[in-house]
Amino acid sequence: MAEVGLKAAAVRLMVREMTRHYISFRDASKEEYEAIFQRAAHFKGLRRGGKSLYPHLAGRAVGMIFNKPSTRTRVSFECAINELGGHPIVLSSGESQISRGEAPSHTARVLSRYLAALVIRTYEDQELFDLAESSAIPIINGLTNQKHPCQVLADVFTLLETLGEEPLEDQLIAWVGDGHNMANTWLEAAAVFGFGLHLACPPGYGPDLAVYKEAVADNPKIKLFESPQEAVKGARAINTDVFASMGQEKERAKRLKDFAGYQVNAELMALASPKAIFLHCLPAHVGEEVTEEVVESPASLVFEEAENRLHAQKALLEFFVPRL
Ligand code: CP
Ligand code: NVA
């Protein structure tokens, strides 16, 4: 019996070690992203043609844990899972035993026996690493304080759709505003794809230093600025995010003051490339980090970007969840 137990433990370890997780944007290579984007375009074409069903997850369930609010991530993943023939199971904050302190190693081992993958939106990346350590199914980051890879996946896909034949690595992308989860993830994307990235953040609100240093080591075209006007000069895309993210509500008044001058408005857009597009992960606080004029302008791709979450995440699930 002891020998059988040891074998089972060895198999469990092997499955765990073979399982790939998507916690940071760096968890896939440039070549893998190229394949994922091709499939995302295929899924988008199918759906636009009225054919949304594809059976990759047929008969299987994907779990989603939300410890923070969500509109796009929740609905786009629910639709993606359904349209791949799977069944989404959503647990909001406080609904699972995690909120009562069940060990991540137990939660991950139990959920691995039911689910094909687990999407989780929470506070710290470490919570995902703790689950991943014991998980035999992919753990997919649906946003943490540090990262938002599923969003940047859709953003880069949107950018590629716009660029057509223009090479991605020749572009300059500008980030204006808070150096939080979105900015960190754009840094990782710049490291993976090699495009230029200029970030303009107010003093004290820069990106995570370790993420920045690692990204710059791989891509010297990444630069930090204080002046949004300097950062956006000639940029092919200007990208921003709210000044106070989820979990920072108490800092909102101070942040509104500290971020004065970091609004994306028509004057700032005019300093970028004449072909510049505007990106925002949404939800937006219109009138704070961006003006209504910019959100509603022809340069704004924010709703296309939101739609692309669905197509890109279908491709991501297909790539990360092995077919049975
Ligand atoms: N962009 C994004 O992740 O939106 P939600 O917070 O609505 O999921
Ligand atoms: N930075 C924002 C992104 C929302 C999608 C937040 O974390 O609230």
Short mmCIF file of C-alpha atoms and ligand atoms in Angstrom, two decimals:
data_model
loop_
_atom_site.label_atom_id
_atom_site.label_comp_id
_atom_site.label_asym_id
_atom_site.label_seq_id
_atom_site.Cartn_x
_atom_site.Cartn_y
_atom_site.Cartn_z
CA MET A 1 0.00 0.00 0.00
CA ALA A 2 2.81 2.38 0.93
CA GLU A 3 4.35 1.81 -2.50
CA VAL A 4 1.02 2.58 -4.24
CA GLY A 5 0.72 5.76 -2.17
CA LEU A 6 4.23 6.81 -3.15
CA LYS A 7 3.49 6.21 -6.83
CA ALA A 8 0.30 8.27 -6.63
CA ALA A 9 2.24 11.09 -4.96
CA ALA A 10 4.91 10.90 -7.68
CA VAL A 11 2.25 11.07 -10.44
CA ARG A 12 0.61 14.03 -8.67
CA LEU A 13 3.96 15.80 -8.50
CA MET A 14 4.62 15.11 -12.20
CA VAL A 15 1.19 16.47 -13.23
CA ARG A 16 1.75 19.55 -11.05
CA GLU A 17 5.16 20.14 -12.58
CA MET A 18 3.80 19.79 -16.11
CA THR A 19 0.96 22.23 -15.47
CA ARG A 20 1.50 25.68 -16.90
CA HIS A 21 0.06 28.71 -15.14
CA TYR A 22 -0.67 32.18 -16.49
CA ILE A 23 0.15 34.49 -13.60
CA SER A 24 2.40 36.98 -15.33
CA PHE A 25 2.59 38.13 -18.96
CA ARG A 26 6.00 36.46 -19.10
CA ASP A 27 4.38 33.05 -18.66
CA ALA A 28 4.21 32.68 -22.45
CA SER A 29 6.86 33.36 -25.10
CA LYS A 30 6.65 35.67 -28.10
CA GLU A 31 6.19 32.67 -30.41
CA GLU A 32 3.44 31.27 -28.19
CA TYR A 33 1.67 34.63 -28.16
CA GLU A 34 1.83 34.70 -31.95
CA ALA A 35 -0.02 31.36 -32.01
CA ILE A 36 -2.51 32.57 -29.38
CA PHE A 37 -3.22 35.78 -31.35
CA GLN A 38 -3.81 33.77 -34.53
CA ARG A 39 -6.38 31.68 -32.71
CA ALA A 40 -7.95 34.78 -31.15
CA ALA A 41 -8.38 36.26 -34.64
CA HIS A 42 -9.89 32.97 -35.79
CA PHE A 43 -12.35 32.92 -32.87
CA LYS A 44 -13.24 36.57 -33.52
CA GLY A 45 -13.95 35.82 -37.19
CA LEU A 46 -16.07 32.79 -36.30
CA ARG A 47 -18.12 34.76 -33.80
CA ARG A 48 -18.58 37.71 -36.14
CA GLY A 49 -19.85 35.15 -38.67
CA GLY A 50 -22.41 33.96 -36.12
CA LYS A 51 -20.52 30.81 -35.11
CA SER A 52 -19.39 31.02 -31.54
CA LEU A 53 -19.27 27.37 -30.45
CA TYR A 54 -16.07 25.37 -30.37
CA PRO A 55 -15.81 22.27 -28.15
CA HIS A 56 -12.34 22.59 -26.57
CA LEU A 57 -13.76 22.52 -23.02
CA ALA A 58 -16.76 20.26 -23.75
CA GLY A 59 -18.13 18.74 -20.59
CA ARG A 60 -15.57 20.42 -18.33
CA ALA A 61 -15.82 23.17 -15.76
CA VAL A 62 -13.60 26.21 -15.21
CA GLY A 63 -13.67 27.89 -11.81
CA MET A 64 -13.45 31.62 -11.24
CA ILE A 65 -12.80 33.24 -7.88
CA PHE A 66 -13.43 36.97 -7.57
CA ASN A 67 -12.14 38.68 -4.45
CA LYS A 68 -12.65 42.08 -6.16
CA PRO A 69 -15.46 43.39 -8.40
CA SER A 70 -15.43 42.76 -12.14
CA THR A 71 -17.57 43.31 -15.22
CA ARG A 72 -15.36 42.53 -18.24
CA THR A 73 -13.18 39.77 -16.79
CA ARG A 74 -16.09 37.88 -15.31
CA VAL A 75 -18.46 38.17 -18.26
CA SER A 76 -15.85 37.67 -20.99
CA PHE A 77 -14.49 34.56 -19.25
CA GLU A 78 -17.99 33.19 -18.59
CA CYS A 79 -18.88 33.67 -22.28
CA ALA A 80 -15.52 32.27 -23.41
CA ILE A 81 -15.89 29.15 -21.27
CA ASN A 82 -19.50 28.60 -22.42
CA GLU A 83 -18.62 29.13 -26.05
CA LEU A 84 -15.79 26.60 -25.71
CA GLY A 85 -18.40 24.08 -24.53
CA GLY A 86 -17.40 24.33 -20.87
CA HIS A 87 -19.22 25.31 -17.71
CA PRO A 88 -18.10 28.31 -15.63
CA ILE A 89 -18.39 28.16 -11.84
CA VAL A 90 -18.05 31.57 -10.19
CA LEU A 91 -17.25 32.02 -6.52
CA SER A 92 -17.33 35.57 -5.19
CA SER A 93 -15.38 36.79 -2.21
CA GLY A 94 -16.62 35.11 0.95
CA GLU A 95 -18.37 32.24 -0.83
CA SER A 96 -15.62 29.65 -0.59
CA GLN A 97 -13.74 28.20 2.35
CA ILE A 98 -10.68 30.23 1.30
CA SER A 99 -12.28 33.18 3.06
CA ARG A 100 -12.40 31.06 6.23
CA GLY A 101 -8.72 30.23 6.00
CA GLU A 102 -8.66 26.88 4.15
CA ALA A 103 -5.06 26.26 3.12
CA PRO A 104 -4.24 27.14 -0.52
CA SER A 105 -2.58 23.71 -0.85
CA HIS A 106 -5.84 21.98 0.12
CA THR A 107 -8.02 24.27 -2.02
CA ALA A 108 -5.80 23.76 -5.06
CA ARG A 109 -5.66 19.99 -4.67
CA VAL A 110 -9.44 19.75 -4.25
CA LEU A 111 -10.29 22.08 -7.14
CA SER A 112 -7.80 20.25 -9.38
CA ARG A 113 -10.05 17.18 -9.06
CA TYR A 114 -13.14 19.04 -10.39
CA LEU A 115 -11.99 21.75 -12.74
CA ALA A 116 -10.06 22.18 -15.98
CA ALA A 117 -8.61 25.56 -14.89
CA LEU A 118 -9.04 28.22 -12.22
CA VAL A 119 -9.21 31.96 -12.94
CA ILE A 120 -8.66 34.12 -9.89
CA ARG A 121 -8.90 37.87 -9.26
CA THR A 122 -7.45 38.86 -5.94
CA TYR A 123 -4.98 41.13 -4.15
CA GLU A 124 -1.49 39.63 -4.10
CA ASP A 125 0.33 37.56 -6.74
CA GLN A 126 1.56 35.44 -3.84
CA GLU A 127 -1.98 34.07 -3.38
CA LEU A 128 -1.76 32.71 -6.93
CA PHE A 129 1.74 31.33 -6.43
CA ASP A 130 0.52 29.54 -3.28
CA LEU A 131 -2.34 27.91 -5.20
CA ALA A 132 -0.12 27.12 -8.20
CA GLU A 133 2.34 25.24 -6.01
CA SER A 134 -0.24 22.51 -5.33
CA SER A 135 -2.38 22.80 -8.44
CA ALA A 136 -2.62 20.23 -11.23
CA ILE A 137 -4.74 22.65 -13.29
CA PRO A 138 -3.70 26.02 -14.77
CA ILE A 139 -4.09 29.00 -12.45
CA ILE A 140 -4.97 32.06 -14.55
CA ASN A 141 -4.49 35.57 -13.21
CA GLY A 142 -7.72 37.59 -13.58
CA LEU A 143 -6.00 40.65 -11.99
CA THR A 144 -3.90 41.20 -8.90
CA ASN A 145 -2.40 44.34 -7.41
CA GLN A 146 0.77 43.52 -9.34
CA LYS A 147 -0.44 42.23 -12.73
CA HIS A 148 -3.30 42.01 -15.22
CA PRO A 149 -2.00 39.73 -17.98
CA CYS A 150 -5.39 38.79 -19.50
CA GLN A 151 -6.08 42.49 -20.11
CA VAL A 152 -2.72 43.18 -21.73
CA LEU A 153 -3.17 40.03 -23.83
CA ALA A 154 -6.31 41.64 -25.31
CA ASP A 155 -4.58 45.04 -25.54
CA VAL A 156 -1.65 43.71 -27.57
CA PHE A 157 -4.09 41.80 -29.77
CA THR A 158 -6.02 45.06 -30.34
CA LEU A 159 -2.78 46.86 -31.14
CA LEU A 160 -1.81 44.17 -33.66
CA GLU A 161 -5.20 44.43 -35.35
CA THR A 162 -4.60 48.17 -35.75
CA LEU A 163 -1.02 47.80 -36.96
CA GLY A 164 -1.76 45.40 -39.78
CA GLU A 165 1.58 45.09 -41.60
CA GLU A 166 3.44 47.61 -39.36
CA PRO A 167 5.93 45.61 -37.21
CA LEU A 168 5.04 45.62 -33.51
CA GLU A 169 8.68 45.88 -32.38
CA ASP A 170 9.10 49.19 -34.29
CA GLN A 171 6.30 50.91 -32.35
CA LEU A 172 6.45 53.28 -29.42
CA ILE A 173 3.71 52.82 -26.82
CA ALA A 174 3.13 55.40 -24.09
CA TRP A 175 1.74 54.73 -20.64
CA VAL A 176 0.44 57.79 -18.77
CA GLY A 177 -0.68 57.60 -15.13
CA ASP A 178 -0.43 55.09 -12.33
CA GLY A 179 2.43 52.58 -12.29
CA HIS A 180 0.16 49.87 -10.91
CA ASN A 181 -0.90 46.44 -12.21
CA MET A 182 -1.58 47.54 -15.79
CA ALA A 183 1.69 49.47 -16.15
CA ASN A 184 3.67 46.54 -14.70
CA THR A 185 2.07 44.19 -17.18
CA TRP A 186 2.81 46.54 -20.11
CA LEU A 187 6.44 46.47 -18.98
CA GLU A 188 6.39 42.68 -19.21
CA ALA A 189 4.75 42.86 -22.64
CA ALA A 190 7.44 45.27 -23.85
CA ALA A 191 10.08 42.81 -22.61
CA VAL A 192 8.40 39.94 -24.49
CA PHE A 193 7.76 41.78 -27.77
CA GLY A 194 10.55 44.37 -27.87
CA PHE A 195 8.48 47.46 -28.67
CA GLY A 196 9.37 50.88 -27.23
CA LEU A 197 7.54 51.78 -24.01
CA HIS A 198 7.56 55.21 -22.38
CA LEU A 199 5.91 55.49 -18.98
CA ALA A 200 4.98 58.83 -17.45
CA CYS A 201 4.06 58.46 -13.79
CA PRO A 202 3.91 61.10 -11.02
CA PRO A 203 6.74 60.95 -8.44
CA GLY A 204 6.07 58.12 -6.02
CA TYR A 205 3.66 56.31 -8.36
CA GLY A 206 6.12 54.52 -10.65
CA PRO A 207 5.91 50.84 -11.56
CA ASP A 208 7.21 47.98 -9.45
CA LEU A 209 10.99 48.41 -9.41
CA ALA A 210 11.83 44.73 -9.85
CA VAL A 211 9.44 44.37 -12.79
CA TYR A 212 10.88 47.53 -14.33
CA LYS A 213 14.52 46.43 -13.90
CA GLU A 214 13.86 42.99 -15.39
CA ALA A 215 12.01 44.51 -18.34
CA VAL A 216 14.72 47.10 -19.07
CA ALA A 217 17.37 44.36 -18.94
CA ASP A 218 15.53 42.69 -21.84
CA ASN A 219 14.47 45.83 -23.66
CA PRO A 220 16.51 49.06 -23.50
CA LYS A 221 13.73 50.92 -25.37
CA ILE A 222 11.77 51.12 -22.09
CA LYS A 223 12.05 54.57 -20.46
CA LEU A 224 10.54 56.25 -17.41
CA PHE A 225 9.45 59.92 -17.54
CA GLU A 226 7.74 62.36 -15.23
CA SER A 227 6.41 64.50 -18.07
CA PRO A 228 3.46 62.98 -20.00
CA GLN A 229 4.21 65.43 -22.85
CA GLU A 230 7.75 64.03 -23.21
CA ALA A 231 6.61 60.41 -22.88
CA VAL A 232 3.93 60.48 -25.57
CA LYS A 233 5.95 62.26 -28.29
CA GLY A 234 5.42 60.29 -31.50
CA ALA A 235 3.72 57.35 -29.73
CA ARG A 236 1.57 54.95 -31.78
CA ALA A 237 -0.68 54.30 -28.76
CA ILE A 238 -1.45 56.13 -25.53
CA ASN A 239 -2.65 53.99 -22.71
CA THR A 240 -3.92 54.86 -19.24
CA ASP A 241 -5.85 53.53 -16.24
CA VAL A 242 -7.77 54.92 -13.27
CA PHE A 243 -5.83 57.00 -10.74
CA ALA A 244 -7.16 54.92 -7.80
CA SER A 245 -7.39 51.19 -8.42
CA MET A 246 -9.47 48.62 -6.57
CA GLY A 247 -8.23 48.49 -2.99
CA GLN A 248 -6.93 52.10 -3.11
CA GLU A 249 -10.29 53.80 -2.55
CA LYS A 250 -9.13 55.47 0.69
CA GLU A 251 -6.26 57.19 -1.18
CA ARG A 252 -8.59 58.57 -3.85
CA ALA A 253 -8.61 62.26 -2.77
CA LYS A 254 -4.81 62.40 -2.42
CA ARG A 255 -4.31 60.57 -5.69
CA LEU A 256 -6.59 62.97 -7.59
CA LYS A 257 -4.30 65.79 -6.45
CA ASP A 258 -1.05 63.91 -7.08
CA PHE A 259 -2.13 62.89 -10.60
CA ALA A 260 -3.09 66.42 -11.69
CA GLY A 261 -1.48 66.97 -15.10
CA TYR A 262 -1.59 63.25 -15.99
CA GLN A 263 -4.93 63.32 -17.78
CA VAL A 264 -5.07 62.02 -21.34
CA ASN A 265 -6.83 64.80 -23.26
CA ALA A 266 -6.93 66.05 -26.84
CA GLU A 267 -3.82 68.23 -26.28
CA LEU A 268 -1.81 65.23 -25.13
CA MET A 269 -3.11 63.02 -27.96
CA ALA A 270 -2.00 65.74 -30.41
CA LEU A 271 1.64 65.24 -29.33
CA ALA A 272 1.57 61.55 -30.23
CA SER A 273 1.76 60.08 -33.75
CA PRO A 274 -1.02 61.34 -36.07
CA LYS A 275 -2.06 57.66 -36.22
CA ALA A 276 -2.09 57.27 -32.41
CA ILE A 277 -4.80 55.12 -30.83
CA PHE A 278 -6.11 55.42 -27.29
CA LEU A 279 -6.33 52.36 -25.04
CA HIS A 280 -7.86 51.95 -21.58
CA CYS A 281 -8.61 48.67 -19.81
CA LEU A 282 -11.83 50.16 -18.39
CA PRO A 283 -13.66 50.93 -16.16
CA ALA A 284 -12.73 54.58 -16.83
CA HIS A 285 -13.32 57.56 -14.59
CA VAL A 286 -14.15 59.94 -17.41
CA GLY A 287 -13.05 63.47 -16.56
CA GLU A 288 -10.23 62.21 -14.32
CA GLU A 289 -7.55 60.16 -16.13
CA VAL A 290 -9.14 60.75 -19.55
CA THR A 291 -11.55 63.22 -21.10
CA GLU A 292 -14.85 62.23 -22.68
CA GLU A 293 -13.59 63.78 -25.93
CA VAL A 294 -10.73 61.26 -26.10
CA VAL A 295 -12.82 58.22 -25.04
CA GLU A 296 -15.41 59.03 -27.72
CA SER A 297 -12.89 60.01 -30.42
CA PRO A 298 -12.14 57.86 -33.49
CA ALA A 299 -8.70 57.17 -31.98
CA SER A 300 -10.29 55.40 -29.03
CA LEU A 301 -10.40 51.59 -29.26
CA VAL A 302 -11.59 50.99 -25.72
CA PHE A 303 -14.71 49.04 -26.64
CA GLU A 304 -12.92 46.93 -29.26
CA GLU A 305 -10.32 46.26 -26.57
CA ALA A 306 -13.06 45.12 -24.18
CA GLU A 307 -14.58 42.83 -26.85
CA ASN A 308 -11.15 41.39 -27.55
CA ARG A 309 -10.95 40.10 -23.97
CA LEU A 310 -13.44 37.43 -25.04
CA HIS A 311 -11.61 36.30 -28.18
CA ALA A 312 -8.15 36.45 -26.63
CA GLN A 313 -9.20 34.52 -23.51
CA LYS A 314 -10.78 31.77 -25.63
CA ALA A 315 -7.41 31.38 -27.33
CA LEU A 316 -5.65 31.52 -23.96
CA LEU A 317 -7.87 28.79 -22.50
CA GLU A 318 -7.37 26.65 -25.58
CA PHE A 319 -3.59 27.08 -25.24
CA PHE A 320 -3.22 26.61 -21.47
CA VAL A 321 -5.87 23.94 -20.84
CA PRO A 322 -4.83 20.67 -22.45
CA ARG A 323 -7.61 18.91 -24.32
CA LEU A 324 -8.61 15.59 -22.72
N1 CP B 1 -10.62 45.62 -17.49
C1 CP B 1 -11.13 44.81 -16.56
O1 CP B 1 -10.48 43.88 -16.06
O2 CP B 1 -12.41 45.10 -16.24
P1 CP B 1 -13.25 44.47 -15.05
O3 CP B 1 -12.69 45.02 -13.77
O4 CP B 1 -14.64 44.94 -15.31
O5 CP B 1 -13.13 42.98 -15.10
N1 NVA B 2 -5.82 49.20 -12.15
C1 NVA B 2 -7.23 48.84 -12.14
C2 NVA B 2 -7.56 47.95 -13.28
C3 NVA B 2 -9.01 47.59 -13.40
C4 NVA B 2 -9.29 46.65 -14.51
C5 NVA B 2 -7.54 48.17 -10.82
O1 NVA B 2 -6.74 47.35 -10.34
O2 NVA B 2 -8.58 48.48 -10.22
#
